[in-house]
Amino acid sequence: MRAFLECHQYSANKFRMLRRQCDASSGNIVMRILSKRQLKELVLYSPQHIARLEKAGQFPKRVNLGPCRVGWVEDEVLDWLRQRLDRREAPSRHSS
């Protein structure tokens, strides 16, 4: 199992979707999972709208953690938000 967690064995492409970070001292992969409450603080959409976006492939997919618990990978959600910020700052095609 430890071998699976060592970052140097995997290329950046393999984990590009999760953007996992290595803890330099231990070699373990560090990943943070957001709860529904934490997600709502970052993304001001209703749970129903988030579910619609997920189904349409326009929002990061939830991770099933147990029978009654789900979460979202923080880096994926932050990347989604950064994409929206980048679009906001990019010049519009319709601007004069």
Short mmCIF file of C-alpha atoms in Angstrom, two decimals, residues 55-91:
data_model
loop_
_atom_site.label_atom_id
_atom_site.label_comp_id
_atom_site.label_asym_id
_atom_site.label_seq_id
_atom_site.Cartn_x
_atom_site.Cartn_y
_atom_site.Cartn_z
CA LYS A 55 -24.88 15.16 -14.33
CA ALA A 56 -24.14 17.42 -17.32
CA GLY A 57 -20.38 17.01 -16.79
CA GLN A 58 -19.96 20.70 -15.94
CA PHE A 59 -18.91 20.28 -12.29
CA PRO A 60 -16.49 17.89 -10.54
CA LYS A 61 -18.07 14.55 -9.65
CA ARG A 62 -18.74 13.70 -6.04
CA VAL A 63 -16.88 10.89 -4.28
CA ASN A 64 -18.95 8.29 -2.42
CA LEU A 65 -17.33 7.94 0.99
CA GLY A 66 -19.92 5.65 2.54
CA PRO A 67 -23.59 4.72 2.36
CA CYS A 68 -24.77 8.15 3.48
CA ARG A 69 -21.73 10.36 2.92
CA VAL A 70 -20.32 12.09 -0.15
CA GLY A 71 -17.59 14.65 -0.69
CA TRP A 72 -15.73 16.53 -3.43
CA VAL A 73 -11.98 16.70 -4.07
CA GLU A 74 -11.00 20.23 -3.04
CA ASP A 75 -8.44 20.70 -5.85
CA GLU A 76 -11.02 19.76 -8.49
CA VAL A 77 -13.52 22.28 -7.11
CA LEU A 78 -10.87 25.00 -6.87
CA ASP A 79 -9.82 24.30 -10.47
CA TRP A 80 -13.47 24.62 -11.54
CA LEU A 81 -13.68 28.00 -9.77
CA ARG A 82 -10.38 29.15 -11.33
CA GLN A 83 -11.73 28.34 -14.79
CA ARG A 84 -14.69 30.61 -14.13
CA LEU A 85 -12.42 33.38 -12.88
CA ASP A 86 -10.23 33.03 -15.97
CA ARG A 87 -13.29 33.32 -18.22
CA ARG A 88 -14.38 36.44 -16.36
CA GLU A 89 -10.98 38.08 -16.84
CA ALA A 90 -10.60 37.03 -20.49
CA PRO A 91 -11.73 39.61 -23.04
#
